[in-house]
Amino acid sequence: MHSREEVQAAIERYIAVRDEINAGTRTWRDLAQFFTDDAVFIDPAWGRVQGIEEMKRTVFGEAMEGLDDWQFPTEFYAIDGDNVVVKWKQILPGHRPDGSQYAQSGYSTLIYAGDGKFCYEEDLLNMTHFFEDMRESGWTPPPDMGMPPRHPNRDFSRPDGR
């Protein structure tokens, strides 16, 4: 187990890059620096993605193409040993007739592996809520956006029994 200060410093750097992505000054691929080469990423749509190169191609690449006008603000994080939970929102462009945003609640669980890197991230998002908001907002995926596999790997097991 790593010190709370080390884990906290890593998650704060990770969140700072997410904030820069939301501001349009960084890209999702910039998050790759926070993961080990053999990291596992569990995405609600793409399923289990293993290895940093595959993560760069899919969950930090194809899956995020065309989402430049979306926002993913962080609400808070909590640390328990090497485990970190991050609460965030996913906000689609546009507003409802009442002026409210098309937003969904999301959570990420990360496992800290040392040296400023995580070996695991599992994102949870209510996909039914997302598809309802997508339909209501009229948002459609751009042609260059990658589509998740038809039958994604739903194994969410953590590496090394963590």
Short mmCIF file of N, CA and C in Angstrom, two decimals:
data_model
loop_
_atom_site.label_atom_id
_atom_site.label_comp_id
_atom_site.label_asym_id
_atom_site.label_seq_id
_atom_site.Cartn_x
_atom_site.Cartn_y
_atom_site.Cartn_z
N MET A 1 0.85 -1.17 0.00
CA MET A 1 0.00 0.00 0.00
C MET A 1 0.90 1.24 0.00
N HIS A 2 0.44 2.26 -0.71
CA HIS A 2 1.21 3.50 -0.82
C HIS A 2 0.68 4.54 0.16
N SER A 3 1.46 5.55 0.42
CA SER A 3 1.03 6.59 1.36
C SER A 3 -0.14 7.37 0.78
N ARG A 4 -0.98 7.84 1.66
CA ARG A 4 -2.13 8.65 1.23
C ARG A 4 -1.66 9.87 0.45
N GLU A 5 -0.57 10.48 0.88
CA GLU A 5 -0.06 11.67 0.20
C GLU A 5 0.33 11.36 -1.25
N GLU A 6 0.96 10.20 -1.47
CA GLU A 6 1.35 9.82 -2.83
C GLU A 6 0.13 9.56 -3.70
N VAL A 7 -0.85 8.84 -3.16
CA VAL A 7 -2.08 8.56 -3.92
C VAL A 7 -2.82 9.86 -4.21
N GLN A 8 -2.92 10.71 -3.23
CA GLN A 8 -3.63 11.98 -3.40
C GLN A 8 -2.95 12.86 -4.44
N ALA A 9 -1.63 12.92 -4.41
CA ALA A 9 -0.91 13.72 -5.41
C ALA A 9 -1.19 13.20 -6.82
N ALA A 10 -1.21 11.89 -6.98
CA ALA A 10 -1.47 11.30 -8.30
C ALA A 10 -2.88 11.60 -8.78
N ILE A 11 -3.86 11.45 -7.90
CA ILE A 11 -5.25 11.68 -8.35
C ILE A 11 -5.50 13.16 -8.61
N GLU A 12 -4.85 14.01 -7.87
CA GLU A 12 -5.00 15.45 -8.12
C GLU A 12 -4.39 15.84 -9.47
N ARG A 13 -3.24 15.23 -9.83
CA ARG A 13 -2.67 15.48 -11.16
C ARG A 13 -3.59 14.94 -12.26
N TYR A 14 -4.13 13.74 -12.05
CA TYR A 14 -5.07 13.12 -13.00
C TYR A 14 -6.29 14.03 -13.20
N ILE A 15 -6.87 14.52 -12.12
CA ILE A 15 -8.05 15.39 -12.21
C ILE A 15 -7.69 16.72 -12.88
N ALA A 16 -6.51 17.24 -12.61
CA ALA A 16 -6.08 18.49 -13.26
C ALA A 16 -6.03 18.32 -14.78
N VAL A 17 -5.55 17.17 -15.25
CA VAL A 17 -5.52 16.93 -16.70
C VAL A 17 -6.95 16.80 -17.23
N ARG A 18 -7.84 16.12 -16.49
CA ARG A 18 -9.25 16.05 -16.91
C ARG A 18 -9.84 17.45 -17.02
N ASP A 19 -9.50 18.33 -16.08
CA ASP A 19 -9.99 19.72 -16.13
C ASP A 19 -9.46 20.42 -17.38
N GLU A 20 -8.21 20.17 -17.73
CA GLU A 20 -7.64 20.77 -18.95
C GLU A 20 -8.31 20.21 -20.20
N ILE A 21 -8.69 18.95 -20.17
CA ILE A 21 -9.43 18.36 -21.29
C ILE A 21 -10.77 19.07 -21.43
N ASN A 22 -11.47 19.27 -20.32
CA ASN A 22 -12.74 19.98 -20.35
C ASN A 22 -12.59 21.42 -20.86
N ALA A 23 -11.43 22.04 -20.59
CA ALA A 23 -11.16 23.40 -21.04
C ALA A 23 -10.72 23.44 -22.50
N GLY A 24 -10.49 22.27 -23.10
CA GLY A 24 -10.10 22.21 -24.50
C GLY A 24 -8.62 22.39 -24.74
N THR A 25 -7.79 22.33 -23.69
CA THR A 25 -6.36 22.52 -23.86
C THR A 25 -5.56 21.22 -23.88
N ARG A 26 -6.21 20.11 -23.62
CA ARG A 26 -5.58 18.78 -23.65
C ARG A 26 -6.53 17.82 -24.35
N THR A 27 -6.03 16.62 -24.65
CA THR A 27 -6.87 15.58 -25.25
C THR A 27 -6.98 14.41 -24.29
N TRP A 28 -7.95 13.53 -24.55
CA TRP A 28 -8.14 12.36 -23.70
C TRP A 28 -6.92 11.47 -23.68
N ARG A 29 -6.17 11.43 -24.76
CA ARG A 29 -4.95 10.60 -24.80
C ARG A 29 -3.93 11.06 -23.76
N ASP A 30 -4.04 12.31 -23.31
CA ASP A 30 -3.11 12.81 -22.29
C ASP A 30 -3.29 12.10 -20.95
N LEU A 31 -4.40 11.40 -20.76
CA LEU A 31 -4.60 10.64 -19.52
C LEU A 31 -3.75 9.37 -19.49
N ALA A 32 -3.26 8.95 -20.64
CA ALA A 32 -2.48 7.71 -20.69
C ALA A 32 -1.25 7.77 -19.79
N GLN A 33 -0.71 8.94 -19.56
CA GLN A 33 0.49 9.09 -18.71
C GLN A 33 0.25 8.62 -17.28
N PHE A 34 -1.02 8.50 -16.87
CA PHE A 34 -1.36 8.12 -15.51
C PHE A 34 -1.60 6.62 -15.34
N PHE A 35 -1.29 5.82 -16.36
CA PHE A 35 -1.58 4.39 -16.30
C PHE A 35 -0.33 3.57 -16.61
N THR A 36 -0.25 2.42 -15.95
CA THR A 36 0.85 1.48 -16.21
C THR A 36 0.68 0.88 -17.60
N ASP A 37 1.75 0.34 -18.14
CA ASP A 37 1.70 -0.25 -19.48
C ASP A 37 0.69 -1.39 -19.57
N ASP A 38 0.48 -2.13 -18.47
CA ASP A 38 -0.43 -3.27 -18.48
C ASP A 38 -1.78 -2.96 -17.82
N ALA A 39 -2.11 -1.68 -17.72
CA ALA A 39 -3.34 -1.27 -17.04
C ALA A 39 -4.59 -1.88 -17.69
N VAL A 40 -5.64 -1.95 -16.88
CA VAL A 40 -6.95 -2.42 -17.32
C VAL A 40 -7.93 -1.26 -17.17
N PHE A 41 -8.73 -1.04 -18.20
CA PHE A 41 -9.76 0.00 -18.18
C PHE A 41 -11.10 -0.67 -18.47
N ILE A 42 -12.08 -0.45 -17.61
CA ILE A 42 -13.43 -1.00 -17.81
C ILE A 42 -14.34 0.16 -18.18
N ASP A 43 -14.86 0.13 -19.39
CA ASP A 43 -15.71 1.20 -19.90
C ASP A 43 -17.14 0.68 -20.03
N PRO A 44 -18.15 1.50 -19.71
CA PRO A 44 -19.54 1.03 -19.80
C PRO A 44 -19.94 0.53 -21.19
N ALA A 45 -19.39 1.14 -22.24
CA ALA A 45 -19.74 0.74 -23.60
C ALA A 45 -18.70 -0.19 -24.22
N TRP A 46 -17.42 0.07 -24.01
CA TRP A 46 -16.35 -0.67 -24.66
C TRP A 46 -15.95 -1.92 -23.90
N GLY A 47 -16.37 -2.03 -22.65
CA GLY A 47 -16.02 -3.19 -21.85
C GLY A 47 -14.58 -3.13 -21.38
N ARG A 48 -13.99 -4.30 -21.20
CA ARG A 48 -12.62 -4.41 -20.68
C ARG A 48 -11.62 -4.12 -21.79
N VAL A 49 -10.74 -3.17 -21.53
CA VAL A 49 -9.68 -2.81 -22.45
C VAL A 49 -8.37 -3.00 -21.68
N GLN A 50 -7.45 -3.77 -22.23
CA GLN A 50 -6.21 -4.10 -21.52
C GLN A 50 -4.99 -3.56 -22.24
N GLY A 51 -4.10 -2.94 -21.48
CA GLY A 51 -2.85 -2.42 -22.02
C GLY A 51 -2.98 -0.96 -22.43
N ILE A 52 -1.94 -0.20 -22.15
CA ILE A 52 -1.99 1.24 -22.40
C ILE A 52 -2.14 1.56 -23.89
N GLU A 53 -1.53 0.79 -24.77
CA GLU A 53 -1.66 1.08 -26.21
C GLU A 53 -3.10 0.90 -26.68
N GLU A 54 -3.76 -0.16 -26.20
CA GLU A 54 -5.16 -0.38 -26.57
C GLU A 54 -6.06 0.69 -25.94
N MET A 55 -5.72 1.13 -24.72
CA MET A 55 -6.48 2.21 -24.09
C MET A 55 -6.36 3.50 -24.89
N LYS A 56 -5.15 3.82 -25.35
CA LYS A 56 -4.95 5.03 -26.16
C LYS A 56 -5.78 4.97 -27.44
N ARG A 57 -5.82 3.78 -28.04
CA ARG A 57 -6.54 3.63 -29.31
C ARG A 57 -8.05 3.71 -29.12
N THR A 58 -8.56 3.09 -28.06
CA THR A 58 -10.02 2.98 -27.90
C THR A 58 -10.61 3.99 -26.92
N VAL A 59 -10.50 3.72 -25.61
CA VAL A 59 -11.21 4.56 -24.64
C VAL A 59 -10.68 5.98 -24.55
N PHE A 60 -9.39 6.22 -24.89
CA PHE A 60 -8.86 7.57 -24.92
C PHE A 60 -8.80 8.11 -26.35
N GLY A 61 -9.17 7.28 -27.31
CA GLY A 61 -9.10 7.67 -28.72
C GLY A 61 -10.45 7.62 -29.39
N GLU A 62 -10.73 6.49 -30.07
CA GLU A 62 -11.95 6.35 -30.86
C GLU A 62 -13.21 6.69 -30.08
N ALA A 63 -13.28 6.27 -28.83
CA ALA A 63 -14.50 6.48 -28.03
C ALA A 63 -14.75 7.96 -27.72
N MET A 64 -13.71 8.78 -27.76
CA MET A 64 -13.86 10.19 -27.39
C MET A 64 -13.84 11.13 -28.58
N GLU A 65 -13.64 10.59 -29.79
CA GLU A 65 -13.66 11.42 -30.99
C GLU A 65 -15.03 12.07 -31.14
N GLY A 66 -15.04 13.37 -31.42
CA GLY A 66 -16.30 14.07 -31.65
C GLY A 66 -17.01 14.53 -30.40
N LEU A 67 -16.39 14.38 -29.23
CA LEU A 67 -17.03 14.80 -27.98
C LEU A 67 -16.41 16.09 -27.45
N ASP A 68 -15.88 16.90 -28.34
CA ASP A 68 -15.20 18.12 -27.92
C ASP A 68 -16.11 19.10 -27.19
N ASP A 69 -17.39 19.08 -27.48
CA ASP A 69 -18.31 20.02 -26.82
C ASP A 69 -19.04 19.38 -25.63
N TRP A 70 -18.61 18.21 -25.22
CA TRP A 70 -19.11 17.57 -24.00
C TRP A 70 -18.25 18.00 -22.83
N GLN A 71 -18.78 17.89 -21.63
CA GLN A 71 -18.03 18.20 -20.41
C GLN A 71 -18.10 17.01 -19.46
N PHE A 72 -17.04 16.83 -18.70
CA PHE A 72 -16.94 15.73 -17.73
C PHE A 72 -16.37 16.27 -16.41
N PRO A 73 -17.05 17.22 -15.78
CA PRO A 73 -16.50 17.82 -14.56
C PRO A 73 -16.47 16.84 -13.38
N THR A 74 -15.43 16.97 -12.58
CA THR A 74 -15.28 16.16 -11.37
C THR A 74 -16.02 16.84 -10.23
N GLU A 75 -16.77 16.05 -9.46
CA GLU A 75 -17.47 16.59 -8.30
C GLU A 75 -16.66 16.37 -7.03
N PHE A 76 -16.08 15.18 -6.85
CA PHE A 76 -15.24 14.90 -5.70
C PHE A 76 -14.51 13.58 -5.90
N TYR A 77 -13.57 13.31 -5.02
CA TYR A 77 -12.90 12.01 -5.00
C TYR A 77 -12.75 11.57 -3.56
N ALA A 78 -12.57 10.26 -3.38
CA ALA A 78 -12.34 9.68 -2.06
C ALA A 78 -11.23 8.64 -2.19
N ILE A 79 -10.39 8.57 -1.18
CA ILE A 79 -9.24 7.66 -1.18
C ILE A 79 -9.37 6.69 -0.01
N ASP A 80 -9.16 5.40 -0.32
CA ASP A 80 -9.12 4.36 0.71
C ASP A 80 -7.95 3.45 0.36
N GLY A 81 -6.82 3.68 1.00
CA GLY A 81 -5.62 2.91 0.65
C GLY A 81 -5.19 3.24 -0.77
N ASP A 82 -5.04 2.22 -1.61
CA ASP A 82 -4.68 2.42 -3.02
C ASP A 82 -5.91 2.58 -3.92
N ASN A 83 -7.10 2.51 -3.34
CA ASN A 83 -8.34 2.66 -4.10
C ASN A 83 -8.81 4.11 -4.07
N VAL A 84 -9.22 4.59 -5.25
CA VAL A 84 -9.73 5.95 -5.37
C VAL A 84 -11.07 5.88 -6.12
N VAL A 85 -12.05 6.60 -5.61
CA VAL A 85 -13.33 6.74 -6.30
C VAL A 85 -13.48 8.21 -6.69
N VAL A 86 -13.78 8.44 -7.95
CA VAL A 86 -13.97 9.79 -8.47
C VAL A 86 -15.42 9.91 -8.93
N LYS A 87 -16.14 10.90 -8.42
CA LYS A 87 -17.53 11.18 -8.84
C LYS A 87 -17.46 12.31 -9.85
N TRP A 88 -18.08 12.09 -11.01
CA TRP A 88 -18.07 13.08 -12.09
C TRP A 88 -19.42 13.12 -12.78
N LYS A 89 -19.59 14.10 -13.64
CA LYS A 89 -20.79 14.19 -14.48
C LYS A 89 -20.37 14.09 -15.94
N GLN A 90 -21.29 13.62 -16.75
CA GLN A 90 -21.13 13.64 -18.20
C GLN A 90 -22.23 14.56 -18.71
N ILE A 91 -21.85 15.66 -19.33
CA ILE A 91 -22.82 16.67 -19.76
C ILE A 91 -22.79 16.79 -21.27
N LEU A 92 -23.92 16.52 -21.89
CA LEU A 92 -24.06 16.63 -23.33
C LEU A 92 -24.30 18.09 -23.71
N PRO A 93 -24.03 18.45 -24.97
CA PRO A 93 -24.30 19.82 -25.41
C PRO A 93 -25.81 20.11 -25.41
N GLY A 94 -26.14 21.37 -25.30
CA GLY A 94 -27.53 21.80 -25.35
C GLY A 94 -28.19 21.77 -23.98
N HIS A 95 -29.43 22.22 -23.97
CA HIS A 95 -30.21 22.28 -22.73
C HIS A 95 -31.63 21.80 -22.98
N ARG A 96 -32.23 21.31 -21.94
CA ARG A 96 -33.64 20.89 -21.98
C ARG A 96 -34.52 22.13 -22.12
N PRO A 97 -35.78 21.95 -22.49
CA PRO A 97 -36.68 23.10 -22.59
C PRO A 97 -36.76 23.93 -21.29
N ASP A 98 -36.55 23.28 -20.14
CA ASP A 98 -36.59 24.01 -18.86
C ASP A 98 -35.26 24.68 -18.52
N GLY A 99 -34.25 24.56 -19.42
CA GLY A 99 -32.96 25.19 -19.21
C GLY A 99 -31.92 24.31 -18.53
N SER A 100 -32.32 23.16 -18.00
CA SER A 100 -31.37 22.28 -17.33
C SER A 100 -30.51 21.54 -18.37
N GLN A 101 -29.40 21.01 -17.88
CA GLN A 101 -28.47 20.30 -18.75
C GLN A 101 -28.87 18.85 -18.95
N TYR A 102 -28.40 18.29 -20.05
CA TYR A 102 -28.49 16.85 -20.28
C TYR A 102 -27.26 16.27 -19.59
N ALA A 103 -27.43 15.74 -18.40
CA ALA A 103 -26.28 15.28 -17.61
C ALA A 103 -26.57 13.93 -16.98
N GLN A 104 -25.51 13.15 -16.90
CA GLN A 104 -25.57 11.86 -16.24
C GLN A 104 -24.52 11.83 -15.14
N SER A 105 -24.78 11.00 -14.14
CA SER A 105 -23.87 10.82 -13.01
C SER A 105 -22.93 9.66 -13.33
N GLY A 106 -21.64 9.87 -13.11
CA GLY A 106 -20.67 8.83 -13.36
C GLY A 106 -19.69 8.67 -12.21
N TYR A 107 -19.13 7.48 -12.11
CA TYR A 107 -18.13 7.16 -11.10
C TYR A 107 -16.99 6.39 -11.74
N SER A 108 -15.80 6.68 -11.27
CA SER A 108 -14.63 5.89 -11.67
C SER A 108 -13.98 5.35 -10.41
N THR A 109 -13.62 4.07 -10.46
CA THR A 109 -12.82 3.46 -9.41
C THR A 109 -11.45 3.21 -10.00
N LEU A 110 -10.42 3.72 -9.34
CA LEU A 110 -9.05 3.54 -9.80
C LEU A 110 -8.24 2.83 -8.73
N ILE A 111 -7.23 2.08 -9.16
CA ILE A 111 -6.29 1.45 -8.23
C ILE A 111 -4.91 2.04 -8.49
N TYR A 112 -4.36 2.61 -7.45
CA TYR A 112 -3.03 3.21 -7.55
C TYR A 112 -1.96 2.12 -7.51
N ALA A 113 -0.97 2.24 -8.43
CA ALA A 113 0.08 1.22 -8.54
C ALA A 113 1.47 1.75 -8.18
N GLY A 114 1.57 3.03 -7.87
CA GLY A 114 2.87 3.61 -7.55
C GLY A 114 3.44 4.41 -8.70
N ASP A 115 4.45 5.22 -8.41
CA ASP A 115 5.12 6.05 -9.42
C ASP A 115 4.18 6.96 -10.17
N GLY A 116 3.11 7.43 -9.50
CA GLY A 116 2.17 8.36 -10.12
C GLY A 116 1.21 7.72 -11.10
N LYS A 117 1.11 6.38 -11.10
CA LYS A 117 0.29 5.68 -12.10
C LYS A 117 -0.73 4.76 -11.46
N PHE A 118 -1.79 4.53 -12.21
CA PHE A 118 -2.86 3.62 -11.83
C PHE A 118 -2.81 2.39 -12.72
N CYS A 119 -3.23 1.25 -12.17
CA CYS A 119 -3.21 0.02 -12.97
C CYS A 119 -4.63 -0.42 -13.36
N TYR A 120 -5.63 0.34 -12.91
CA TYR A 120 -7.02 -0.08 -13.15
C TYR A 120 -7.93 1.12 -13.06
N GLU A 121 -8.87 1.20 -13.98
CA GLU A 121 -9.97 2.16 -13.89
C GLU A 121 -11.24 1.47 -14.37
N GLU A 122 -12.28 1.60 -13.57
CA GLU A 122 -13.60 1.09 -13.94
C GLU A 122 -14.57 2.26 -13.89
N ASP A 123 -15.14 2.60 -15.05
CA ASP A 123 -16.11 3.68 -15.13
C ASP A 123 -17.52 3.12 -15.12
N LEU A 124 -18.36 3.73 -14.31
CA LEU A 124 -19.77 3.35 -14.23
C LEU A 124 -20.63 4.54 -14.63
N LEU A 125 -21.60 4.29 -15.48
CA LEU A 125 -22.49 5.32 -16.00
C LEU A 125 -23.80 4.64 -16.34
N ASN A 126 -24.90 5.25 -16.00
CA ASN A 126 -26.20 4.69 -16.34
C ASN A 126 -26.43 4.90 -17.84
N MET A 127 -26.21 3.85 -18.60
CA MET A 127 -26.31 3.96 -20.06
C MET A 127 -27.75 4.19 -20.53
N THR A 128 -28.73 3.71 -19.78
CA THR A 128 -30.13 3.99 -20.15
C THR A 128 -30.39 5.48 -20.06
N HIS A 129 -29.95 6.10 -18.97
CA HIS A 129 -30.09 7.54 -18.79
C HIS A 129 -29.37 8.28 -19.92
N PHE A 130 -28.16 7.83 -20.26
CA PHE A 130 -27.40 8.45 -21.33
C PHE A 130 -28.17 8.40 -22.66
N PHE A 131 -28.68 7.22 -23.03
CA PHE A 131 -29.38 7.10 -24.30
C PHE A 131 -30.68 7.91 -24.32
N GLU A 132 -31.35 7.99 -23.19
CA GLU A 132 -32.55 8.85 -23.10
C GLU A 132 -32.17 10.31 -23.36
N ASP A 133 -31.11 10.78 -22.71
CA ASP A 133 -30.67 12.17 -22.92
C ASP A 133 -30.18 12.40 -24.34
N MET A 134 -29.48 11.42 -24.89
CA MET A 134 -28.98 11.56 -26.25
C MET A 134 -30.15 11.73 -27.23
N ARG A 135 -31.18 10.90 -27.09
CA ARG A 135 -32.35 11.00 -27.96
C ARG A 135 -33.05 12.35 -27.78
N GLU A 136 -33.29 12.72 -26.52
CA GLU A 136 -34.01 13.96 -26.24
C GLU A 136 -33.25 15.18 -26.74
N SER A 137 -31.92 15.17 -26.61
CA SER A 137 -31.11 16.32 -27.01
C SER A 137 -30.94 16.39 -28.54
N GLY A 138 -31.13 15.27 -29.22
CA GLY A 138 -30.93 15.22 -30.66
C GLY A 138 -29.48 15.02 -31.06
N TRP A 139 -28.59 14.78 -30.08
CA TRP A 139 -27.19 14.57 -30.40
C TRP A 139 -26.99 13.25 -31.11
N THR A 140 -26.18 13.25 -32.15
CA THR A 140 -25.84 12.01 -32.86
C THR A 140 -24.33 11.89 -32.95
N PRO A 141 -23.81 10.68 -32.89
CA PRO A 141 -22.36 10.50 -32.99
C PRO A 141 -21.83 10.98 -34.34
N PRO A 142 -20.68 11.65 -34.34
CA PRO A 142 -20.09 12.06 -35.62
C PRO A 142 -19.56 10.86 -36.38
N PRO A 143 -19.40 11.00 -37.69
CA PRO A 143 -18.95 9.86 -38.50
C PRO A 143 -17.58 9.31 -38.11
N ASP A 144 -16.70 10.15 -37.54
CA ASP A 144 -15.35 9.68 -37.21
C ASP A 144 -15.27 9.04 -35.82
N MET A 145 -16.37 9.01 -35.10
CA MET A 145 -16.36 8.42 -33.76
C MET A 145 -16.39 6.90 -33.87
N GLY A 146 -15.50 6.25 -33.13
CA GLY A 146 -15.47 4.80 -33.13
C GLY A 146 -16.67 4.23 -32.40
N MET A 147 -17.11 3.09 -32.78
CA MET A 147 -18.22 2.43 -32.11
C MET A 147 -17.70 1.26 -31.28
N PRO A 148 -18.25 1.09 -30.11
CA PRO A 148 -17.78 0.00 -29.26
C PRO A 148 -18.08 -1.36 -29.89
N PRO A 149 -17.40 -2.38 -29.41
CA PRO A 149 -17.65 -3.72 -29.97
C PRO A 149 -19.09 -4.17 -29.69
N ARG A 150 -19.61 -4.99 -30.58
CA ARG A 150 -20.98 -5.49 -30.43
C ARG A 150 -21.13 -6.32 -29.15
N HIS A 151 -20.12 -7.08 -28.83
CA HIS A 151 -20.14 -7.93 -27.63
C HIS A 151 -18.88 -7.66 -26.80
N PRO A 152 -18.88 -6.55 -26.05
CA PRO A 152 -17.67 -6.23 -25.27
C PRO A 152 -17.41 -7.23 -24.16
N ASN A 153 -16.16 -7.32 -23.79
CA ASN A 153 -15.74 -8.17 -22.68
C ASN A 153 -16.21 -7.51 -21.39
N ARG A 154 -17.11 -8.14 -20.64
CA ARG A 154 -17.69 -7.55 -19.43
C ARG A 154 -16.97 -8.00 -18.15
N ASP A 155 -15.79 -8.59 -18.29
CA ASP A 155 -15.00 -8.98 -17.13
C ASP A 155 -14.45 -7.71 -16.46
N PHE A 156 -14.91 -7.41 -15.26
CA PHE A 156 -14.46 -6.23 -14.55
C PHE A 156 -13.49 -6.57 -13.42
N SER A 157 -12.95 -7.78 -13.45
CA SER A 157 -12.03 -8.19 -12.37
C SER A 157 -10.82 -7.28 -12.30
N ARG A 158 -10.35 -7.13 -11.09
CA ARG A 158 -9.20 -6.27 -10.84
C ARG A 158 -7.91 -7.06 -11.05
N PRO A 159 -6.85 -6.39 -11.44
CA PRO A 159 -5.58 -7.09 -11.64
C PRO A 159 -5.01 -7.61 -10.33
N ASP A 160 -4.41 -8.76 -10.36
CA ASP A 160 -3.71 -9.33 -9.21
C ASP A 160 -4.56 -9.42 -7.95
N GLY A 161 -5.85 -9.63 -8.11
CA GLY A 161 -6.73 -9.79 -6.96
C GLY A 161 -6.84 -8.58 -6.05
N ARG A 162 -6.57 -7.39 -6.57
CA ARG A 162 -6.60 -6.16 -5.74
C ARG A 162 -8.01 -5.76 -5.37
#
